[in-house]
Coordinates of C-alpha atoms (C1' of nucleotides) in Angstrom, one line a residue:
Chain Y
M53 CA 0.0 0.0 0.0
S54 CA 1.2 3.4 -0.9
V55 CA 2.2 5.9 1.7
R56 CA -0.2 8.9 1.8
T57 CA 0.4 11.9 4.0
R58 CA -1.3 15.3 4.2
Y59 CA -0.8 18.8 5.2
A60 CA -4.1 20.2 6.4
P61 CA -3.8 23.8 7.3
S62 CA -6.6 26.1 8.2
P63 CA -6.6 29.3 6.4
T64 CA -6.4 31.6 9.4
G65 CA -3.3 33.5 8.4
E66 CA 0.2 33.0 7.2
P67 CA 1.8 29.7 8.0
H68 CA 4.7 30.2 10.3
I69 CA 7.9 28.3 10.3
G70 CA 6.7 25.7 12.8
N71 CA 3.7 24.7 10.7
I72 CA 5.9 24.4 7.7
R73 CA 8.3 22.1 9.4
T74 CA 5.5 19.7 10.1
A75 CA 4.4 20.0 6.4
L76 CA 8.0 19.3 5.4
F77 CA 8.1 16.1 7.4
D78 CA 4.9 15.0 5.9
W79 CA 6.1 15.8 2.4
L80 CA 9.5 14.1 3.0
L81 CA 7.8 10.9 4.3
A82 CA 5.6 10.7 1.2
R83 CA 8.4 11.4 -1.2
H84 CA 10.7 9.0 0.5
H85 CA 8.3 6.2 0.1
G86 CA 7.2 7.2 -3.4
G87 CA 3.7 7.9 -2.1
Q88 CA 1.4 10.9 -2.3
F89 CA 1.3 14.2 -0.4
I90 CA -2.1 15.8 -0.1
L91 CA -3.1 19.4 0.6
R92 CA -6.4 19.8 2.3
I93 CA -7.9 23.0 3.5
E94 CA -9.6 22.9 6.9
D95 CA -11.8 25.9 6.8
T96 CA -14.6 24.7 9.1
D97 CA -14.2 27.7 11.4
R98 CA -16.1 30.5 9.7
Q99 CA -15.1 33.0 12.4
R100 CA -11.4 32.7 12.0
F101 CA -11.3 32.4 8.3
T102 CA -9.0 35.1 6.8
E103 CA -9.0 36.4 3.3
G104 CA -5.9 35.2 1.4
G105 CA -5.3 32.5 4.0
V106 CA -5.4 29.6 1.4
E107 CA -3.2 31.6 -1.0
A108 CA -0.6 32.1 1.7
Q109 CA -0.4 28.4 2.4
V110 CA -0.1 27.6 -1.3
E111 CA 2.5 30.3 -1.9
T112 CA 4.6 29.0 1.0
L113 CA 4.6 25.4 -0.1
R114 CA 5.4 26.5 -3.7
W115 CA 8.3 28.6 -2.5
L116 CA 9.8 25.8 -0.6
G117 CA 9.2 23.3 -3.4
L118 CA 6.8 21.1 -1.4
D119 CA 4.6 19.9 -4.2
W120 CA 1.3 18.1 -3.7
D121 CA -0.3 15.4 -5.7
E122 CA -3.9 16.1 -4.7
G123 CA -5.4 19.3 -3.4
P124 CA -8.0 22.0 -3.9
D125 CA -6.3 23.3 -7.0
V126 CA -5.3 20.1 -8.7
G127 CA -8.2 17.9 -7.6
G128 CA -7.7 14.2 -7.2
P129 CA -9.7 11.0 -6.6
F130 CA -11.1 12.1 -3.3
A131 CA -12.1 15.7 -4.2
P132 CA -13.2 18.1 -3.0
Y133 CA -10.1 18.9 -0.8
T134 CA -11.7 21.9 0.9
E135 CA -13.7 20.9 4.0
S136 CA -16.3 23.6 3.6
E137 CA -17.3 21.8 0.4
R138 CA -17.7 18.5 2.1
L139 CA -20.4 19.4 4.6
D140 CA -22.8 16.7 3.3
I141 CA -20.1 14.1 4.0
Y142 CA -19.7 15.2 7.6
N143 CA -23.5 15.3 8.1
E144 CA -23.9 11.8 6.8
H145 CA -21.2 10.5 9.0
T146 CA -22.5 12.3 12.0
E147 CA -25.9 10.8 11.4
R148 CA -24.2 7.4 11.3
L149 CA -22.7 7.9 14.7
I150 CA -26.1 9.0 16.1
Q151 CA -27.8 5.9 14.6
T152 CA -25.2 3.6 16.2
D153 CA -25.5 5.4 19.5
W154 CA -22.0 6.9 19.4
A155 CA -23.2 10.5 19.4
Y156 CA -26.2 12.6 20.5
R157 CA -27.7 16.0 20.0
C158 CA -27.0 18.5 22.7
Y159 CA -29.2 21.5 23.3
C160 CA -27.3 23.2 26.0
S161 CA -26.9 26.9 25.6
R162 CA -23.5 28.6 25.7
E163 CA -24.6 30.3 28.9
R164 CA -25.3 27.1 30.6
L165 CA -22.0 25.6 29.4
D166 CA -20.1 28.6 30.8
E167 CA -21.8 28.3 34.2
V168 CA -21.0 24.7 34.4
R169 CA -17.4 25.4 33.6
K170 CA -17.1 28.2 36.1
A171 CA -18.6 26.1 38.8
Q172 CA -16.2 23.3 38.1
Q173 CA -13.2 25.6 38.1
A174 CA -14.4 27.1 41.4
R175 CA -14.4 23.5 42.8
K176 CA -11.0 23.0 41.3
E177 CA -12.4 20.3 39.0
P178 CA -11.3 19.9 35.4
P179 CA -13.6 21.9 33.2
R180 CA -15.7 19.6 31.0
Y181 CA -19.1 19.1 29.7
D182 CA -21.5 17.5 32.3
R183 CA -23.2 15.3 29.8
H184 CA -26.5 17.0 30.5
C185 CA -28.1 16.0 27.2
R186 CA -26.5 12.5 26.9
E187 CA -29.6 10.7 28.1
L188 CA -32.4 13.0 27.0
S189 CA -35.8 11.3 26.5
A190 CA -37.6 11.5 23.2
E191 CA -40.1 13.9 24.7
E192 CA -37.4 16.3 26.0
R193 CA -35.7 16.2 22.7
A194 CA -38.9 16.9 20.8
Q195 CA -39.6 19.8 23.1
R196 CA -36.2 21.4 22.5
E197 CA -36.6 20.9 18.8
A198 CA -40.0 22.6 18.9
E199 CA -38.4 25.5 20.8
G200 CA -36.2 25.9 17.8
T201 CA -32.9 25.3 19.6
K202 CA -30.2 24.5 17.2
P203 CA -28.3 21.6 18.7
V204 CA -24.7 20.5 18.4
V205 CA -23.8 16.9 18.2
R206 CA -21.5 15.4 20.8
F207 CA -19.5 12.2 20.7
K208 CA -20.5 9.7 23.4
T209 CA -17.2 9.1 25.1
P210 CA -17.0 5.8 27.1
L211 CA -17.5 6.6 30.8
T212 CA -14.9 4.0 32.0
G213 CA -11.9 2.2 30.8
E214 CA -9.0 3.7 29.0
T215 CA -8.0 4.3 25.4
A216 CA -4.5 3.2 24.5
T217 CA -2.9 3.8 21.3
R218 CA 0.5 4.2 19.6
D219 CA 2.4 7.3 18.7
A220 CA 5.2 6.5 16.2
L221 CA 7.6 8.7 18.1
R222 CA 6.6 8.0 21.7
G223 CA 5.3 4.5 21.7
E224 CA 2.3 3.5 23.7
V225 CA 0.2 6.3 25.1
T226 CA -2.8 5.7 27.4
F227 CA -5.6 7.9 28.5
A228 CA -8.3 7.2 31.1
N229 CA -11.7 7.7 29.4
D230 CA -13.1 9.5 32.4
T231 CA -10.7 12.4 31.7
L232 CA -12.3 12.9 28.4
D233 CA -15.6 14.6 28.0
D234 CA -18.3 14.4 25.3
F235 CA -16.7 16.7 22.8
V236 CA -18.6 18.4 20.0
I237 CA -18.3 16.9 16.6
L238 CA -20.9 19.0 14.7
K239 CA -21.4 22.6 15.5
S240 CA -24.8 24.3 15.6
D241 CA -24.0 26.1 12.4
G242 CA -23.8 22.7 10.7
Y243 CA -20.0 22.7 10.3
P244 CA -18.0 19.9 11.8
T245 CA -15.2 20.4 14.3
Y246 CA -11.7 19.3 13.6
H247 CA -12.2 16.1 15.5
L248 CA -14.8 14.8 13.1
A249 CA -13.8 16.4 9.9
A250 CA -10.1 15.5 10.0
M251 CA -10.8 11.9 10.9
V252 CA -13.5 11.4 8.3
D253 CA -11.3 13.0 5.7
D254 CA -8.1 11.2 6.6
H255 CA -10.0 7.9 6.4
L256 CA -11.8 8.7 3.2
M257 CA -8.7 10.1 1.6
E258 CA -6.8 6.9 2.6
I259 CA -4.2 8.8 4.6
T260 CA -1.7 6.3 6.0
H261 CA 0.5 8.5 8.2
V262 CA -0.6 11.5 10.1
L263 CA 2.4 13.6 11.1
R264 CA 1.0 16.6 13.0
G265 CA 1.9 19.0 15.8
E266 CA 2.4 17.9 19.3
D267 CA -0.5 20.0 20.5
W268 CA -2.8 17.4 19.0
L269 CA -1.4 14.6 21.2
S270 CA -4.0 15.2 24.0
S271 CA -6.7 14.9 21.4
L272 CA -5.4 11.6 20.2
P273 CA -7.7 9.4 22.3
R274 CA -10.8 11.3 20.9
H275 CA -9.6 10.6 17.4
V276 CA -8.9 7.0 18.0
L277 CA -12.3 6.6 19.6
I278 CA -13.9 8.2 16.5
Y279 CA -12.1 5.7 14.2
R280 CA -13.2 2.8 16.4
A281 CA -16.8 4.1 16.5
F282 CA -16.8 4.0 12.7
G283 CA -15.1 0.6 12.7
W284 CA -12.1 2.0 10.8
E285 CA -8.5 1.2 11.0
P286 CA -6.6 4.3 12.3
P287 CA -3.6 5.6 10.4
I288 CA -0.1 5.8 12.0
F289 CA 0.0 8.8 14.1
A290 CA 3.3 10.7 14.8
H291 CA 3.2 13.9 16.9
V292 CA 6.0 16.1 16.0
S293 CA 7.1 18.5 18.7
N294 CA 6.6 22.2 18.4
I295 CA 9.4 24.5 17.6
V296 CA 10.0 26.6 20.7
G297 CA 11.5 30.1 21.2
A298 CA 14.5 31.0 23.2
D299 CA 12.4 30.9 26.4
R300 CA 11.3 27.3 25.5
S301 CA 7.7 28.2 25.1
K302 CA 5.7 27.6 21.9
L303 CA 7.0 29.8 19.1
S304 CA 4.8 32.8 18.6
K305 CA 4.9 36.3 17.3
R306 CA 6.6 37.7 20.3
H307 CA 9.7 35.6 19.6
G308 CA 9.9 37.2 16.2
A309 CA 8.6 33.9 14.9
H310 CA 8.2 34.8 11.3
A311 CA 5.8 33.7 8.8
A312 CA 7.7 31.3 6.5
L313 CA 7.4 33.7 3.6
E314 CA 9.1 36.5 5.5
Y315 CA 12.3 34.5 5.2
R316 CA 11.9 34.8 1.5
E317 CA 11.7 38.6 1.9
M318 CA 14.7 38.5 4.1
G319 CA 16.8 36.9 1.4
Y320 CA 16.8 33.3 2.6
L321 CA 17.0 30.5 0.0
P322 CA 14.2 27.9 0.1
E323 CA 16.8 25.1 -0.1
A324 CA 18.5 26.5 3.0
V325 CA 15.3 26.8 4.9
V326 CA 14.3 23.3 4.0
N327 CA 17.7 21.9 5.0
F328 CA 17.6 23.8 8.3
L329 CA 14.0 22.9 9.2
A330 CA 14.7 19.2 8.4
L331 CA 17.5 19.2 10.9
L332 CA 15.2 20.5 13.7
G333 CA 14.2 17.2 15.2
W334 CA 15.7 14.9 12.6
S335 CA 19.3 14.0 11.6
L336 CA 20.9 12.1 8.9
D337 CA 23.9 10.9 10.9
D338 CA 26.4 12.3 13.4
H339 CA 28.1 14.8 11.2
T340 CA 26.2 15.8 8.0
E341 CA 24.7 19.3 8.0
I342 CA 24.4 20.4 4.4
I343 CA 21.9 18.0 2.8
D344 CA 20.2 18.7 -0.5
R345 CA 16.6 17.9 -1.3
E346 CA 17.3 14.6 -3.0
T347 CA 19.4 13.3 -0.1
L348 CA 16.8 14.4 2.3
I349 CA 14.2 12.4 0.4
K350 CA 16.5 9.4 0.1
H351 CA 17.1 9.1 3.8
F352 CA 14.2 10.7 5.6
D353 CA 12.1 8.4 7.8
I354 CA 10.2 8.7 11.0
D355 CA 12.5 6.4 12.9
R356 CA 15.0 9.2 13.2
L357 CA 12.5 11.8 14.2
L358 CA 12.9 13.2 17.8
P359 CA 10.0 13.7 20.2
N360 CA 11.6 16.6 22.1
P361 CA 10.9 20.2 21.1
A362 CA 13.7 22.1 19.3
A363 CA 14.6 25.8 19.7
F364 CA 14.9 27.9 16.6
N365 CA 18.6 28.8 16.1
A366 CA 18.6 31.8 13.8
D367 CA 22.4 32.0 13.7
K368 CA 22.6 28.5 12.3
L369 CA 20.0 29.3 9.6
L370 CA 22.0 32.3 8.6
W371 CA 25.2 30.3 8.4
M372 CA 23.5 27.6 6.4
N373 CA 22.1 30.2 4.0
G374 CA 25.6 31.5 3.5
M375 CA 26.8 28.0 2.7
Y376 CA 24.2 27.6 0.0
I377 CA 25.0 31.1 -1.4
R378 CA 28.6 30.2 -1.8
E379 CA 27.9 26.8 -3.3
M380 CA 25.8 28.3 -6.0
S381 CA 27.1 29.2 -9.4
P382 CA 27.7 33.0 -9.8
E383 CA 25.2 33.1 -12.7
E384 CA 22.5 31.6 -10.5
L385 CA 23.3 33.9 -7.6
A386 CA 23.1 36.9 -9.9
A387 CA 19.7 35.8 -11.1
R388 CA 18.4 35.3 -7.6
A389 CA 19.9 38.3 -6.0
R390 CA 18.9 40.7 -8.8
P391 CA 15.4 41.4 -7.7
F392 CA 16.6 42.4 -4.3
L393 CA 19.1 44.7 -5.7
E394 CA 16.7 46.3 -8.2
K395 CA 14.0 46.7 -5.6
A396 CA 16.4 48.6 -3.3
L397 CA 17.9 50.6 -6.1
G398 CA 14.6 51.4 -7.7
H399 CA 15.8 50.7 -11.2
E400 CA 17.0 47.8 -13.3
V401 CA 20.6 46.7 -13.3
E402 CA 22.5 45.7 -16.3
A403 CA 23.1 41.9 -16.5
A404 CA 26.6 42.1 -17.7
R405 CA 27.7 44.4 -15.0
L406 CA 26.0 42.4 -12.3
A407 CA 27.8 39.3 -13.6
R408 CA 31.1 41.0 -12.9
I409 CA 30.1 42.1 -9.5
V410 CA 28.7 38.8 -8.1
P411 CA 32.0 36.9 -7.9
L412 CA 33.4 39.7 -5.8
I413 CA 30.6 39.5 -3.2
Q414 CA 29.6 35.9 -3.3
E415 CA 31.5 34.8 -0.2
R416 CA 30.7 38.0 1.6
I417 CA 27.0 37.8 1.8
K418 CA 24.8 35.4 3.9
T419 CA 21.4 36.5 2.6
L420 CA 20.3 37.7 -0.8
T421 CA 19.4 41.1 0.6
E422 CA 22.9 41.7 1.7
I423 CA 23.9 42.2 -1.9
V424 CA 22.4 45.7 -1.5
E425 CA 24.7 47.0 1.2
M426 CA 27.6 45.1 -0.2
A427 CA 27.4 46.4 -3.8
D428 CA 25.2 49.5 -3.9
F429 CA 28.2 51.7 -4.5
F430 CA 28.7 50.1 -7.9
F431 CA 25.4 51.7 -9.0
T432 CA 25.3 55.0 -7.2
E433 CA 25.8 58.1 -9.3
G434 CA 27.4 61.3 -8.0
P435 CA 29.3 61.6 -4.7
L436 CA 29.3 58.8 -2.2
E437 CA 28.3 59.4 1.4
Y438 CA 31.1 59.2 4.0
D439 CA 32.9 61.7 6.2
A440 CA 36.5 62.9 5.9
A441 CA 37.5 61.2 9.1
T442 CA 36.5 57.8 7.7
L443 CA 38.5 58.6 4.6
V444 CA 41.6 59.5 6.5
G445 CA 41.2 56.5 8.7
K446 CA 43.1 55.5 11.8
K447 CA 46.4 55.0 9.9
F448 CA 46.6 58.6 8.8
A449 CA 44.7 60.2 11.6
D450 CA 47.6 62.3 12.8
A451 CA 48.9 62.9 9.3
P452 CA 46.0 63.7 7.0
A453 CA 48.3 65.5 4.6
R454 CA 50.0 62.1 3.9
A455 CA 46.6 60.6 3.0
A456 CA 46.0 63.5 0.6
E457 CA 49.4 63.0 -0.9
G458 CA 48.7 59.3 -1.3
L459 CA 45.4 60.0 -3.0
E460 CA 47.0 62.5 -5.3
R461 CA 49.7 60.0 -6.4
V462 CA 47.2 57.2 -6.7
I463 CA 45.2 59.4 -9.1
A464 CA 48.4 60.2 -11.1
A465 CA 49.4 56.5 -11.2
S466 CA 45.9 55.4 -12.2
E467 CA 45.9 57.9 -15.0
R468 CA 49.1 56.4 -16.3
V469 CA 47.9 52.8 -16.2
T470 CA 47.5 51.7 -19.8
E471 CA 45.4 48.6 -19.4
W472 CA 42.6 49.2 -16.8
S473 CA 43.0 45.8 -15.1
H474 CA 43.1 44.9 -11.5
E475 CA 46.6 43.4 -12.0
A476 CA 48.0 46.6 -13.5
L477 CA 46.3 48.8 -10.9
E478 CA 47.6 46.7 -8.0
A479 CA 51.1 46.7 -9.4
A480 CA 51.1 50.4 -9.9
I481 CA 49.7 51.3 -6.5
R482 CA 51.8 48.9 -4.6
T483 CA 54.9 50.4 -6.2
L484 CA 53.6 53.8 -5.2
A485 CA 53.2 52.7 -1.5
D486 CA 56.8 51.5 -1.6
E487 CA 58.0 54.8 -3.0
M488 CA 56.1 56.8 -0.3
G489 CA 57.4 54.5 2.4
V490 CA 53.9 53.7 3.7
K491 CA 52.4 50.2 4.2
A492 CA 50.4 49.1 1.2
G493 CA 47.4 48.2 3.3
D494 CA 47.3 51.6 4.8
L495 CA 47.2 53.3 1.5
F496 CA 44.6 50.9 0.2
G497 CA 42.4 51.8 3.0
V498 CA 42.2 55.4 1.9
V499 CA 41.5 54.4 -1.6
R500 CA 38.9 51.9 -0.5
V501 CA 36.8 54.5 1.3
A502 CA 37.3 56.9 -1.6
I503 CA 35.8 54.6 -4.2
T504 CA 33.3 52.6 -2.2
G505 CA 32.4 54.9 0.7
K506 CA 32.9 51.9 3.0
T507 CA 35.7 50.5 5.2
A508 CA 34.5 47.0 4.5
A509 CA 34.1 46.3 0.8
P510 CA 34.9 43.8 -1.9
P511 CA 38.5 43.4 -3.1
L512 CA 39.9 46.8 -4.0
F513 CA 41.5 46.3 -7.4
E514 CA 38.8 44.1 -8.8
T515 CA 36.4 46.8 -7.6
M516 CA 38.3 49.5 -9.4
E517 CA 38.4 47.4 -12.5
V518 CA 34.6 46.9 -12.6
L519 CA 33.9 50.5 -11.7
G520 CA 35.9 51.6 -14.7
R521 CA 38.5 54.3 -15.2
E522 CA 36.1 57.2 -15.4
V523 CA 34.1 56.5 -12.2
T524 CA 37.2 55.5 -10.3
L525 CA 39.1 58.6 -11.1
A526 CA 36.1 60.8 -10.5
R527 CA 35.6 59.3 -7.0
L528 CA 39.3 59.6 -6.2
R529 CA 39.3 63.3 -7.2
E530 CA 36.2 63.9 -5.2
A531 CA 37.9 62.4 -2.2
L532 CA 41.0 64.4 -2.6
G533 CA 38.8 67.5 -2.8
R534 CA 37.2 66.7 0.5
L535 CA 40.6 66.3 2.1
R536 CA 41.7 69.7 1.1
Chain O
rG981 C1' -6.7 22.0 39.3
rC982 C1' -6.7 17.6 35.9
rC983 C1' -4.5 14.8 31.7
rC984 C1' -0.4 14.0 28.4
rC985 C1' 4.5 14.7 26.5
rC986 C1' 9.6 16.1 27.0
rG987 C1' 14.7 16.4 29.6
rU988 C1' 22.9 15.1 26.3
rC989 C1' 27.7 21.6 25.6
rG990 C1' 24.1 28.5 25.2
rU991 C1' 21.5 26.3 20.6
rC992 C1' 20.7 22.1 16.8
rU993 C1' 22.2 17.2 17.5
rA994 C1' 25.2 11.8 17.5
rG995 C1' 24.5 8.1 21.0
rC996 C1' 19.9 2.9 20.9
rG997 C1' 24.7 -1.6 27.8
rG998 C1' 31.2 -1.8 27.1
rC999 C1' 34.0 1.6 20.7
rC1000 C1' 32.2 7.7 25.5
rU1001 C1' 38.4 10.4 29.5
rA1002 C1' 30.4 11.7 25.5
rG1003 C1' 31.4 12.8 18.7
rG1004 C1' 29.7 16.7 15.0
rA1005 C1' 27.5 21.6 13.8
rC1006 C1' 26.1 26.9 14.8
rG1007 C1' 27.8 30.6 18.0
rC1008 C1' 32.2 32.3 21.0
rC1009 C1' 37.8 32.8 21.6
rA1010 C1' 42.9 32.4 19.6
rC1011 C1' 46.2 31.7 15.6
rC1012 C1' 47.3 31.1 10.2
rC1013 C1' 46.1 33.2 5.3
rU1014 C1' 45.2 38.3 3.9
rU1015 C1' 44.6 45.3 1.0
rU1016 C1' 39.4 45.9 4.4
rC1017 C1' 35.4 42.6 5.2
rA1018 C1' 34.4 37.9 4.4
rA1019 C1' 35.5 33.0 3.0
rG1020 C1' 39.0 29.1 4.1
rG1021 C1' 42.5 26.4 7.5
rU1022 C1' 44.2 25.0 12.5
rG1023 C1' 43.4 24.9 17.6
rG1024 C1' 40.6 26.0 22.1
rA1025 C1' 36.9 27.0 25.9
rG1026 C1' 32.1 24.8 26.5
rA1027 C1' 27.8 18.9 28.8
rU1028 C1' 29.6 15.8 36.5
rC1029 C1' 24.4 13.2 29.9
rG1030 C1' 18.0 17.4 35.0
rC1031 C1' 18.4 15.0 40.2
rG1032 C1' 18.2 10.6 43.4
rG1033 C1' 17.7 5.6 43.8
rG1034 C1' 18.1 0.8 41.7
rU1035 C1' 19.3 -3.5 37.8
rU1036 C1' 24.3 -5.0 35.9
rC1037 C1' 31.0 -7.0 36.1
rG1038 C1' 29.8 -2.4 33.4
rA1039 C1' 24.4 2.9 32.2
rA1040 C1' 23.9 8.9 28.8
rU1041 C1' 21.8 4.3 27.2
rC1042 C1' 17.2 -0.4 31.1
rC1043 C1' 13.6 0.3 35.7
rC1044 C1' 11.4 3.4 39.7
rG1045 C1' 10.8 8.0 42.1
rC1046 C1' 11.5 13.2 42.2
rC1047 C1' 12.3 17.9 40.0
rG1048 C1' 12.1 21.1 36.0
rG1049 C1' 10.0 22.6 31.2
rG1050 C1' 6.2 22.4 27.6
rG1051 C1' 1.4 21.2 25.6
rG1052 C1' -3.8 20.2 26.1
rC1053 C1' -8.5 20.7 28.9
rA1054 C1' -13.8 25.6 23.4
rC1055 C1' -19.9 25.0 19.2
rC1056 C1' -10.6 26.9 17.4
rA1057 C1' -7.8 24.3 14.5

RNA sequence: GCCCCCGUCGUCUAGCGGCCUAGGACGCCACCCUUUCAAGGUGGAGAUCGCGGGUUCGAAUCCCGCCGGGGGCACCA
């Protein structure tokens, strides 16, 4: 039998990095076994539905290259894949549970429910439904119906015994049934709750492995009970831990837990994000860190998944992104970084020029956006922004006249260079430093600020070469003017 | 309050009874390379394996208890 997994988000906002890691594991498991990965939209909460929520999910999966075989957009043998379009299916299944005495209609008002809960909490009892409507007589039920009360349907949880089942990461887990209450499976608005909808869909869609967030673990017995009530064989459940913040609590906005797509905006590469996320709770062996998609697929399996929560290590992600940037061909880096540069500059950049710049900055950036601060001076017109003190630098702080002299002679030497190449420029300026009796590096520092406006920049002579004779000389003269 | 899960360097992890005086990675520090910044190379600091009991010739690895952390307890998913 083919392995079938699913990612079933509810469209309540942008998926954050933790949700996506779970989706990644589901995807990897399916791909590893040559099975199917299904996208299902769980939009059964009309209150929390947000505009664009589905698109955000789809966009994120696409960016990361997590492709699905069946879903709302591509269809499939078990369509529809959007729960709000499957209401008749849930109704039918709810009816079945009522017929078999596994469920009942409950007419309790929210007010009554609140009171019951409050009273229980005051008595320091666990808050749960008191099963008031569990054994309603036919007359009572008829009366409530006549009053026009819209009922919910609750699952009839066994009063005694325990429900034991297996979690692929944690082994046997057991829950006493009397700690469970009669949970709602169909809301009064006719929509199902997650408990019913997800189980019915997982079964109907022939899902074999459910990898989901750890927060579902305490609901596991309910889900197993539902499967048993229908007489179905449950899938393999694996509850993946949550990603936690630096304070070890569930990752949330206050940790700067970003929506997955924000990483795209920050200049992270999808392959780096995938690699990084895969290593949060899973490992290939005791030493491999950089793992490409194919290798991930080849080796991924749930037996190496860890049950304990992992903290998000932003430093490591940044390092990893840098690794991927350096391993890329310069052509590809140019293509990928280009939009970031053009957005910041506000105009298009010439491909040929960018192609000459990229090799100079490739090992100096860790995110795509960093190309902007690293290379913007290649594109600025007119005078650069820096102050005279930076230009003079520490080396010439007490002898600014020497710096000026150096600049003057660099200008003269550059004018004399016949072939505008970094080799010729370096030879000329090194000789000059010798003649002046100053350290080459000290002189280079002044030139660097003059032509880039920065103290940290790409290699000096390659930079001059790319900048060209005209711009280089103009900037050197401009700098000299500021010194005088 | 009740239920469930988790517990190896700051962080991600390897480890599945002897190979562990606990390995790798990020970060940190030092040195080398070097025109700056990076990248790269080398080395270093950093974990009494949460604590306490067992079992065993031998435990990070198995068992029990405790402590700590987290999650859940909705007509939300």
